[in-house]
XYZ file of C-alpha atoms in Angstrom:
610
model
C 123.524 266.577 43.769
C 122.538 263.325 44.993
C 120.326 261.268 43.298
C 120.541 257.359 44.773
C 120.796 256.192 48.242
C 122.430 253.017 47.994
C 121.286 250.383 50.456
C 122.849 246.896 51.051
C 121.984 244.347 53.562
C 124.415 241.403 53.779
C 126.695 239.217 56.490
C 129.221 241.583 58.618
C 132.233 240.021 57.196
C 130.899 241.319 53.901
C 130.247 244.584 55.075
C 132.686 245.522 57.447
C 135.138 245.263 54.360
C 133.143 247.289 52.682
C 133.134 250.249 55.505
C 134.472 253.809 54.691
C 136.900 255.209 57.200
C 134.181 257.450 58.603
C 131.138 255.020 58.890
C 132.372 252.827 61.104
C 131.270 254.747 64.264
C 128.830 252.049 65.529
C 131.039 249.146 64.038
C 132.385 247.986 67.716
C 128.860 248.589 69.296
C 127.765 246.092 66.685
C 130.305 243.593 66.506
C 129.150 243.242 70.582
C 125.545 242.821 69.225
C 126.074 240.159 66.529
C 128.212 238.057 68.815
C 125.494 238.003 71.387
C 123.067 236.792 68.515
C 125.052 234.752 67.564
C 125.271 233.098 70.651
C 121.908 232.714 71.091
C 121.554 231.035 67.891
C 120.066 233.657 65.630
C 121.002 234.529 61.946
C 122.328 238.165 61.646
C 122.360 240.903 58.738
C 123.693 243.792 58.388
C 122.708 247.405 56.814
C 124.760 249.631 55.590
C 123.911 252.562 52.940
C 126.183 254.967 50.748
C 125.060 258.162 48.721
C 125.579 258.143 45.234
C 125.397 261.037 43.091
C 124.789 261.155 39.389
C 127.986 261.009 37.519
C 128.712 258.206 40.241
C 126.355 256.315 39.013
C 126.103 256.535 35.311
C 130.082 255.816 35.140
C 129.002 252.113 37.177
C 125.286 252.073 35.098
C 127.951 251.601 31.816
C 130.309 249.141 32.975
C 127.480 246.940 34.397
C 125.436 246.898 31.189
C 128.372 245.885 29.647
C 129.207 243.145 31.797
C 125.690 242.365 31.660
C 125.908 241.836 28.043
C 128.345 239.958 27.773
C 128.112 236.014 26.957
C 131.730 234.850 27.514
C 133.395 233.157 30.212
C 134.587 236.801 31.890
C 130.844 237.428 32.517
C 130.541 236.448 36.656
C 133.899 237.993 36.924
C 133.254 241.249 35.176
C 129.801 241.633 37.262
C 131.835 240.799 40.238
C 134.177 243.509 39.513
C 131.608 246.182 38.738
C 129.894 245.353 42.178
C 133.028 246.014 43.746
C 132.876 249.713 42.271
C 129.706 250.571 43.930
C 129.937 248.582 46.921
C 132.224 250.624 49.235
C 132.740 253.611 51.560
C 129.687 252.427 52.685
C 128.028 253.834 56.388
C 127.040 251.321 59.142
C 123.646 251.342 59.772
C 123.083 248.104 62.168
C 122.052 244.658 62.446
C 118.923 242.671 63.125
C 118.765 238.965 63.936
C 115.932 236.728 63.379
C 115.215 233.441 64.792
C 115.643 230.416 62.312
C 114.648 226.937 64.278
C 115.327 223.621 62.744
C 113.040 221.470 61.663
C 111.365 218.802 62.952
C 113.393 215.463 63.713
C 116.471 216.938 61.880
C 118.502 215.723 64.930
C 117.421 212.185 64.750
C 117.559 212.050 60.662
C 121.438 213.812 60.958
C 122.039 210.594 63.722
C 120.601 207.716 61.062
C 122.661 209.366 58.696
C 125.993 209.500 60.368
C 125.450 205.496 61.502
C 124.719 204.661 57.933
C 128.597 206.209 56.905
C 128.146 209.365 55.450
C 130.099 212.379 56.172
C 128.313 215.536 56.858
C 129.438 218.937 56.047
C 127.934 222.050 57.325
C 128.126 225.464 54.803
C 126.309 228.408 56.143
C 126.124 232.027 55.729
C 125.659 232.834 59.312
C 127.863 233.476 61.747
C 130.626 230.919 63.484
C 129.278 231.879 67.010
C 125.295 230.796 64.654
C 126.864 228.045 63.182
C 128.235 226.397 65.968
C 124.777 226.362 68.189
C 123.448 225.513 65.063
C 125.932 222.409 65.145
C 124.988 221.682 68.917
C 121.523 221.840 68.238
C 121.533 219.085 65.258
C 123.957 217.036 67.331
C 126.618 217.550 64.641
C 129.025 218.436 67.760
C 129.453 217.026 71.053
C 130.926 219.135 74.284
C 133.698 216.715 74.097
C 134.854 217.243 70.959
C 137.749 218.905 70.145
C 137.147 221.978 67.903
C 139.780 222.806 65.776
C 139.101 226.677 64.840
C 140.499 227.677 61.323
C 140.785 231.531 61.091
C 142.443 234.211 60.288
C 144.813 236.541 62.899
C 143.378 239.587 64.265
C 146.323 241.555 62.847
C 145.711 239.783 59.615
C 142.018 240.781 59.753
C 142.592 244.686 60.595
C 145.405 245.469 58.381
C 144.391 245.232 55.106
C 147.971 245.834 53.638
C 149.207 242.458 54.770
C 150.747 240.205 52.034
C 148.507 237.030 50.909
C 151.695 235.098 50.877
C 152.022 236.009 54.801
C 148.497 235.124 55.848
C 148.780 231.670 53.262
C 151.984 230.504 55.485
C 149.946 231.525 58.739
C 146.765 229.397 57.556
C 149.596 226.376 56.447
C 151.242 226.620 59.823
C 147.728 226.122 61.139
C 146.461 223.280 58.920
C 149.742 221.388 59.753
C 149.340 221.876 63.589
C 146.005 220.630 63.138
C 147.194 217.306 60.826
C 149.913 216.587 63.978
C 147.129 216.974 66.525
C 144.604 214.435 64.707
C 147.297 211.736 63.484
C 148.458 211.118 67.416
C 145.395 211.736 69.248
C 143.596 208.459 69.266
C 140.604 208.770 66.830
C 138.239 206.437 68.791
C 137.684 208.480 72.039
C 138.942 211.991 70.706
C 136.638 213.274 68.021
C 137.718 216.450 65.802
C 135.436 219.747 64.625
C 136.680 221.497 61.970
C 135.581 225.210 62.023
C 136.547 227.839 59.423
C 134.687 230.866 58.268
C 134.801 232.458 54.510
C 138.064 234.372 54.762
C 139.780 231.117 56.068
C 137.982 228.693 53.173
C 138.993 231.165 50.711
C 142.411 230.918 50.847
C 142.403 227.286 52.160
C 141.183 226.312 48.662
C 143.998 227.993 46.739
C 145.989 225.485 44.594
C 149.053 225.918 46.935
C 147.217 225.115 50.153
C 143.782 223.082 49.144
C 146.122 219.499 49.192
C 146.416 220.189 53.593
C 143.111 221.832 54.020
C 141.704 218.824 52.117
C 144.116 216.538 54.290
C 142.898 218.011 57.779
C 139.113 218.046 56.774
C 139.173 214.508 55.886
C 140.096 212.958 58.888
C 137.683 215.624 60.840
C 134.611 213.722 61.565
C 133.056 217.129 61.068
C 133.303 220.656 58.995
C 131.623 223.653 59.768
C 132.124 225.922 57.026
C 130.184 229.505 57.913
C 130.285 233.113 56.804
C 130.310 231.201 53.156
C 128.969 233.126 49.752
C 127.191 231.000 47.307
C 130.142 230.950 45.235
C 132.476 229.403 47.644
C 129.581 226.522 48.552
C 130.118 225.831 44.956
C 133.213 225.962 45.019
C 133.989 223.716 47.886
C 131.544 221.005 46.335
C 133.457 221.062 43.273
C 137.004 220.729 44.934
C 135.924 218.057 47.637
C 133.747 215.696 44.655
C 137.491 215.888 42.867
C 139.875 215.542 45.407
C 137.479 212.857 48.200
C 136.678 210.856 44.634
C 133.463 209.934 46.295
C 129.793 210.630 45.935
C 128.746 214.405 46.761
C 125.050 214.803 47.873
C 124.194 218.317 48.637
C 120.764 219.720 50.136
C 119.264 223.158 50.775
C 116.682 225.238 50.263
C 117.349 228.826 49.076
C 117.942 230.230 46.001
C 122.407 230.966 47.665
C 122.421 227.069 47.652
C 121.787 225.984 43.636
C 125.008 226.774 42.948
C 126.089 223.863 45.590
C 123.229 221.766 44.578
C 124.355 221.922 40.615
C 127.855 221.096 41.428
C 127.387 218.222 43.732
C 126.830 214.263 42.020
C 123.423 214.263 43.555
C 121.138 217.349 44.370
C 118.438 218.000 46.570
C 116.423 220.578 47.245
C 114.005 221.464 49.945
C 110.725 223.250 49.140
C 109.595 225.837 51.989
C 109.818 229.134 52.980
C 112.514 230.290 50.865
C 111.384 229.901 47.332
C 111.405 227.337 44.732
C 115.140 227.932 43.117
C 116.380 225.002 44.960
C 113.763 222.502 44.191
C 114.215 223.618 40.258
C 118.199 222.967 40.090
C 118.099 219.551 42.360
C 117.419 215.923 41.403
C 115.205 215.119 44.297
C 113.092 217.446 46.210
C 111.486 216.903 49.551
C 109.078 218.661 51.710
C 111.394 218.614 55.027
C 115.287 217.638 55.841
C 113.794 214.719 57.815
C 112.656 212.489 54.640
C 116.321 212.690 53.607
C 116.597 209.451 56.115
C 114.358 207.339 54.075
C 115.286 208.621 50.710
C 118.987 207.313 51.678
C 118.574 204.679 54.058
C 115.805 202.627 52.965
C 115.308 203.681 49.571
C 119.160 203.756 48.686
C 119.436 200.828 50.094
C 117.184 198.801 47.919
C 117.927 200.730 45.029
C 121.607 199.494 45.333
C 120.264 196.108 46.005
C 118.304 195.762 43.334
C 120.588 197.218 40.850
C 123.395 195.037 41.362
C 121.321 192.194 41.549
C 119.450 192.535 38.353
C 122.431 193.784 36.091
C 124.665 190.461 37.536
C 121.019 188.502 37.015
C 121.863 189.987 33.227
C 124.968 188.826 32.442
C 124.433 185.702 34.208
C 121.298 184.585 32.088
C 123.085 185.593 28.601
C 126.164 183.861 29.164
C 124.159 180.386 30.118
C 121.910 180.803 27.049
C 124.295 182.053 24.485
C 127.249 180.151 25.491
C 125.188 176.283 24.889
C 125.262 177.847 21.168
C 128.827 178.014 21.175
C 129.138 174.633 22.705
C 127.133 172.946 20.029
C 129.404 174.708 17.027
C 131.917 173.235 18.649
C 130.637 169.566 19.557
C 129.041 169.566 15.569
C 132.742 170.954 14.190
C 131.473 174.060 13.691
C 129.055 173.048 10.437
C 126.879 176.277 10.906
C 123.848 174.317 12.460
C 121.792 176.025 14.567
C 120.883 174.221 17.548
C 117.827 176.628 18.061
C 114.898 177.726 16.354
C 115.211 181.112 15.266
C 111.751 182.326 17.583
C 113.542 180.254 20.121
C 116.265 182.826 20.099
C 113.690 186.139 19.546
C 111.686 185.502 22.437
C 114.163 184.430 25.263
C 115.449 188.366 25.891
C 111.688 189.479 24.903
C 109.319 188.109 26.821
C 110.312 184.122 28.401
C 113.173 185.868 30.698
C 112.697 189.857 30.930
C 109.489 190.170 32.602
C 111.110 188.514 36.570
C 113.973 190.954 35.955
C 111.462 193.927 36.429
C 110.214 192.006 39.382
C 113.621 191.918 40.920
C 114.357 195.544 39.919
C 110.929 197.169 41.426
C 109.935 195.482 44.064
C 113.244 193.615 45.775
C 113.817 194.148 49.376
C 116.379 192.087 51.604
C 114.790 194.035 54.152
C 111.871 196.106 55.023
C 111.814 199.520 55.715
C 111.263 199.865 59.635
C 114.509 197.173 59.571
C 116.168 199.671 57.544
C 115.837 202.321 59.489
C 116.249 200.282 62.534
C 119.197 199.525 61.316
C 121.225 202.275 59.239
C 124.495 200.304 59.148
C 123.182 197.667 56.476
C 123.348 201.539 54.106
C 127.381 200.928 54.561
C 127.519 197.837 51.929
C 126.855 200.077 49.230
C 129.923 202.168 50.160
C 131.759 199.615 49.969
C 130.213 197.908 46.640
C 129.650 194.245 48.082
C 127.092 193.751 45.875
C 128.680 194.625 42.802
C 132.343 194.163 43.226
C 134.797 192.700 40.954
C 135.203 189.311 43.279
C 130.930 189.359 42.805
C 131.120 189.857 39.276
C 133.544 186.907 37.771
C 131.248 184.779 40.234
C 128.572 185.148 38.277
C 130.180 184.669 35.306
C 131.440 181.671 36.782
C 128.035 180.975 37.405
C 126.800 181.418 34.276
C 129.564 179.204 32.634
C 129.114 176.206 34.438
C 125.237 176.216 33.986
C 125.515 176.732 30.438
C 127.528 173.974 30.472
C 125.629 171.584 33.016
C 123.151 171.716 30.666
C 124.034 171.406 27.380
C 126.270 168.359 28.752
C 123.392 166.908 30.413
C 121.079 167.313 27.731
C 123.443 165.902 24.961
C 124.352 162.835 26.493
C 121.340 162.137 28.237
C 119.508 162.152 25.019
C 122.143 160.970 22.182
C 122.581 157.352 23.525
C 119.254 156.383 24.456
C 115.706 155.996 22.252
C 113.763 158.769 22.909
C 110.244 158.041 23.272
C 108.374 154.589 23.038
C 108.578 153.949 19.436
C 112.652 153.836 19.993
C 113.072 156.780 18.332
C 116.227 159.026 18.630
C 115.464 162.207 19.519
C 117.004 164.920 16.433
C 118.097 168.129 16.594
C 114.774 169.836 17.252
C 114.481 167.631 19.979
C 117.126 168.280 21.369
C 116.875 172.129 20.924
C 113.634 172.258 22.367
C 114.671 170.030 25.539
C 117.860 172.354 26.187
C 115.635 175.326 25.799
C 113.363 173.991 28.143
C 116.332 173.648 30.594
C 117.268 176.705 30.007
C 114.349 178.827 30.943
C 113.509 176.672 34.074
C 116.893 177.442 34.877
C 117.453 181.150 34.527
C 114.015 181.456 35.776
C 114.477 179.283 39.192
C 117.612 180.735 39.528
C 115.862 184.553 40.115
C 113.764 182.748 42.389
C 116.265 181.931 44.718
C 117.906 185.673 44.188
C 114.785 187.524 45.669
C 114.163 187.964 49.318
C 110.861 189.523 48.853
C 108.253 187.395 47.327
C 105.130 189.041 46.478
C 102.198 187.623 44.167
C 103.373 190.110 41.427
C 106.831 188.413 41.421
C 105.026 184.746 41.526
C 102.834 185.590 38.042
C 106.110 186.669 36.491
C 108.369 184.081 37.466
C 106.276 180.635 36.638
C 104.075 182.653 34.289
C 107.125 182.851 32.337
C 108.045 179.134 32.356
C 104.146 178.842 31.502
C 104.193 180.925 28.667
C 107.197 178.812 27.453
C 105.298 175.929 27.236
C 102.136 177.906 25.921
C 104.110 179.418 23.064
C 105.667 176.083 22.120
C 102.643 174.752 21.750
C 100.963 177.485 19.591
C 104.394 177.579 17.484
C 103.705 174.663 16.596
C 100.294 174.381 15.835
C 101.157 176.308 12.858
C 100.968 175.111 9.648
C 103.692 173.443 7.913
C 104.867 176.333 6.088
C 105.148 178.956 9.165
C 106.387 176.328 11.649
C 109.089 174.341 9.607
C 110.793 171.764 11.623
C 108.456 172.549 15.092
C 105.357 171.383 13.498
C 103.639 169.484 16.333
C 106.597 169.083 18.305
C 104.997 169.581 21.765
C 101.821 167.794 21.864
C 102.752 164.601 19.638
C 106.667 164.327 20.173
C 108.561 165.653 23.024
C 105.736 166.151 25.289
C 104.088 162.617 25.297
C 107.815 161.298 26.113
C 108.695 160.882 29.859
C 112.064 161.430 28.964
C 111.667 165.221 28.477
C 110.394 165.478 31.588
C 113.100 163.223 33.423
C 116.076 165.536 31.625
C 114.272 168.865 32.499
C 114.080 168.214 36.233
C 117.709 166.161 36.651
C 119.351 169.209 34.373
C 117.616 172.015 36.815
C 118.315 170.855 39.776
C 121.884 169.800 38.851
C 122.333 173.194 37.229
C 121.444 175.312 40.789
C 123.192 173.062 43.223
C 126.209 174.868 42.501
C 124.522 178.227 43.357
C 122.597 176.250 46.431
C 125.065 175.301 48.187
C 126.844 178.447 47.760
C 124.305 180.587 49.476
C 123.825 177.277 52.214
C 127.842 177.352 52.863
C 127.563 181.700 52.970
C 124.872 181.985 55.400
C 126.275 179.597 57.554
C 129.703 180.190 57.691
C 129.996 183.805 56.464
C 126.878 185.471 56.914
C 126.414 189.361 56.434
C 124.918 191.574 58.358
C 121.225 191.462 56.028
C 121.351 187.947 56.388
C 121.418 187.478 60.136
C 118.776 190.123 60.202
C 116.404 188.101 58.002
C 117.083 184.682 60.030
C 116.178 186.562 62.658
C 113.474 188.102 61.575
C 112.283 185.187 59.850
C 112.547 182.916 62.670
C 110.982 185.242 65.320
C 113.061 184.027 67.868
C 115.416 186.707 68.049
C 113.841 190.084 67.676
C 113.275 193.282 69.454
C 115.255 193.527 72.621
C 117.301 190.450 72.586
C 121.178 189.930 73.131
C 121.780 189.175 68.905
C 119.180 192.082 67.839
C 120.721 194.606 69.836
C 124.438 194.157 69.268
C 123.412 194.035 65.334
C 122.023 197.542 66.212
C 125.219 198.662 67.855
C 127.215 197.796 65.242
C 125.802 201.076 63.398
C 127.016 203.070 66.069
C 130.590 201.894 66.460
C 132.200 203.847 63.670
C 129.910 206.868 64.423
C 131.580 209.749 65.999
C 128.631 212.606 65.392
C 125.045 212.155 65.733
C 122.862 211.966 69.137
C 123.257 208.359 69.389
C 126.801 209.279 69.300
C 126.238 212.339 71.758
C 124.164 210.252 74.586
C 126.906 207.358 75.011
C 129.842 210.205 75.336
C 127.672 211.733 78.041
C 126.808 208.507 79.690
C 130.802 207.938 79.383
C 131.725 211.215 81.018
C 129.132 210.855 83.899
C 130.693 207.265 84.529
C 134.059 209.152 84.537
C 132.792 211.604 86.644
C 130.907 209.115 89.196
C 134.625 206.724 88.763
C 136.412 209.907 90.469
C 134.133 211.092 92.811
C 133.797 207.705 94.599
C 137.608 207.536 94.408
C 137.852 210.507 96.010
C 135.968 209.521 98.626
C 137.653 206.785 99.280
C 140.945 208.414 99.466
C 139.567 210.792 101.394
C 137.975 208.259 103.949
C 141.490 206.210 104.448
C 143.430 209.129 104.711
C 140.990 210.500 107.554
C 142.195 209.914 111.609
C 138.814 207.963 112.025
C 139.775 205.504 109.700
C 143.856 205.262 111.207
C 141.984 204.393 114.550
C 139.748 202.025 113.677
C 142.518 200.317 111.732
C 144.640 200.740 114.417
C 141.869 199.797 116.862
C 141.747 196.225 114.631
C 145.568 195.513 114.589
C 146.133 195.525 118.145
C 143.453 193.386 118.792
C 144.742 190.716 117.014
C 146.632 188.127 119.667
């Protein structure tokens, strides 16, 4: 007696498999009908039912509770397996295809993206007839590019008894064809597609054959991965984060895409139609694919900025300050003197040097936005850590040394040898704290002054409020009485700050002490400028903006290295139609001094010559 009707609805490659001998009397008729969707750029399902009677199903009901229940690592495998049980002999049914369009301006954001250096990788569930209009209509491919087609044989595909070992040397024999083809093909005017569907991926990313898949796919300037399960997007993350060793951004926005989204460095999810499951397992989550631009280009670009900046602003600032301690130990023999005042030391990380850090960590920009997006090249210095490299690194350190010790030199003997104020008094060891101090935090201070591009009235306050709030606390510190303030009492207003020579060391020690760094960034801009630098003496000077010669080849340097995009699309059909016009009008002319009209006339000229 039958109790269930089983009904599935899934991709064809998952169902044909799935097909008993008898119910696949529609299966051509249908194969016809999804390839003609597919063509016209719809997404495809397929039905398919089965009858299941009682004992059927209480013999599956048991085995997938119990894989249900249990908590161990077997679990997705044991489900999987008691799927398989129920799912087959199943009856064909047919297909319906619905019309999926992309959203708006995901063309032009996939084009910023490509110029700014990332890869892009295409997983889908839909059909490789889907997928590839899909690809034409985001400008991922180009009708000159050469697509290299990854699939299985037809006689692999029908006969189901066919060794995997056979159809693993028949995928390697096709990965290495395709490795020979890319290495001698030049890259710059031959582009390469790589297109595989799920059967393909599956065995491409078995241990003995993921090491050439990975090889091929690499030096593809794109992958279109369809007829993938959520499993295998997963899976594919996973393998490419470990064997690429770069960063792995995924984005979708159905529930078959968390699995990709969980597994890749950076996740993000886009909230529409299809549920919130992918907005709840990503990092970011945006409204439309189109934001994606700005999240990257502009706001990854600052964020990168800004990072490295303020952690080598960090180490920078610590080694001047704590390395004028170390001097003094030394230049006293190392009696245990301290050349500071213990608050001295308390309030320099607290509140005299922290407070323009979150200035240049918030609102930093070398660039605006619209010059960001203008151009999506300046996103490449990031991937390849300029700002933070090892060579950027020991110069600040080197930095930080020599103004640590510019002014503690300066200080000491500018102050040792001569009277100090107009009473001829020396100046003492408070004196001479406070005074190095003071160079100090005009120093450090100045110093992230000269690091930010973008001044705005929040990073003024912070910066010379800080230096102000030096003075203010010196001051109050030592307004104290005797017993709070020790060796500070009065120390401002009746002894260093009445003295002209205070103010004499604390300008000749800061400007000394940021020459260095001065004429660093003088002799780089000059001589070795990068690319956000010519844009902001451009853009500075308003001389060169918009349309002119400098502005537009900085533009087209984000297109040189970009092989996918419709930036990339438009100059290789501008290129062909120049090849195209080239040929015609040499036809022509072949045509016109190879015709008897032409023989004449030249004829006609050479005789008349005496």
């Amino acid at each position: 007696m039958v109790l269930f009707l089983l009904l599935l609805f899934l991709s064809s490659s998952v169902i044909f498999d799935r097909l008993a001998d008898d119910g696949r009397t529609y299966q051509l008729a249908t194969t016809m009908h999804l390839s003609r969707y597919g063509e016209d750029g719809l997404r495809t399902m397929v039905f398919a039912y089965k009858k299941v009677e009682v004992s059927e199903y209480e013999k599956w009901s048991s085995v997938f509770m119990k894989a249900k229940a249990n908590i161990g690592p077997q679990r997705e495998e044991l489900l999987e397996a008691a799927s398989e049980m129920i799912e087959k002999d199943l009856y064909l049914l047919g297909a319906v295809a619905v019309e999926d369009k992309l959203q708006k301006g995901v063309p032009e954001c996939i084009d910023k993206l490509v110029q700014a250096g990332l890869k892009i990788w295409l997983l889908t569930g839909d059909k490789k007839e889907t997928a590839i209009n899909i690809g034409y209509s985001c400008s991922l491919l180009r009708h000159d590019m050469k697509q290299l087609h990854l699939c299985l044989s037809k006689e692999s595909q029908t006969n189901q008894q066919m060794k995997v070992k056979v159809i693993k040397e028949e995928i390697m024999r096709q990965l290495q064809s395709f490795y020979t083809l890319i290495t001698e093909e030049n890259r710059s005017d031959s582009p390469f597609a790589l297109i595989l569907d799920g059967k393909a991926l599956e065995l491409s990313l078995s241990s003995d054959v993921k090491k050439h898949f990975f090889s091929v796919a690499m030096n593809c300037d794109v992958v279109i991965c369809c007829r993938v399960s959520p499993k295998q997007k997963a899976l594919i993350t996973r393998m490419l984060k470990q064997h690429s060793g770069k960063t792995i951004l995924a984005i979708g926005d159905g529930a078959n895409d968390v699995g990709m989204i969980q597994e890749a460095d950076i996740g993000v999810g886009i909230s529409g139609m299809e549920g919130m499951q992918a907005v709840m397992a990503s990092d970011f989550s945006l409204p439309q694919f189109r934001f994606l631009e700005r999240l990257l280009i502009v706001h990854g670009h600052w964020c990168y900025k800004r990072i490295s900046k303020m952690i080598l602003y960090f180490v920078y600032k610590n080694i001047a300050f704590g390395l004028t301690l170390f001097y003094y130990n030394a230049f006293t023999g190392f009696s245990g003197q301290d050349l500071y005042d213990d608050w001295y030391m308390v309030m320099f990380n607290v509140i005299l040097t922290s407070l323009p850090v979150i200035s240049l960590g918030v609102l930093e920009q070398d660039v605006s936005s619209d010059v960001c997006l203008k151009f999506p090249g300046l996103y490449r210095e990031g991937q390849s850590n300029i700002c933070f490299s090892w060579k950027r690194i020991i110069g600040w350190i080197s930095n930080g040394i020599l103004t640590s010790l510019t002014i503690f030199t300066l200080s000491i003997y500018m102050l040792c040898p001569s009277a100090f104020d107009k009473g001829g008094d020396l100046a003492d060891i408070e004196h001479i704290g406070a005074i190095t101090y003071t160079c100090i935090i005009w120093t450090v201070n100045c110093q992230i002054a000269l690091m930010i591009s973008h001044f705005t009235w929040i990073s003024h306050f912070l910066i010379w409020g800080s230096i102000l709030s030096w003075y203010i606390f010196l001051f109050l510190y030592g307004m104290l009485p005797l017993a709070y303030s020790h060796n500070v009492f009065h120390i401002f207003n009746e002894q260093i700050g009445p003295a002209p020579m205070y103010w004499i060391v604390t300008l000749f020690v800061v400007v000394v002490s940021l020459l260095p760094y001065y004429m660093h960034i003088v002799v780089q801009r000059s001589f070795f400028p990068m690319d956000d630098h010519i844009i902001q003496e451009m853009k500075s000077s308003g001389t060169d903006v918009s349309n002119t010669p400098m502005w537009l080849r900085e533009q087209e340097k984000s297109k040189q290295l970009a092989q996918v995009g419709y930036s990339a699309r438009v100059d290789a059909k501008i290129r062909h139609l120049k090849d195209q016009l080239h040929r015609k009008r040499k036809s022509i002319s072949s045509s016109f001094m190879n015709s008897p009209l032409y023989r004449t006339t030249k004829g006609g000229d050479i005789t008349s010559i005496p």
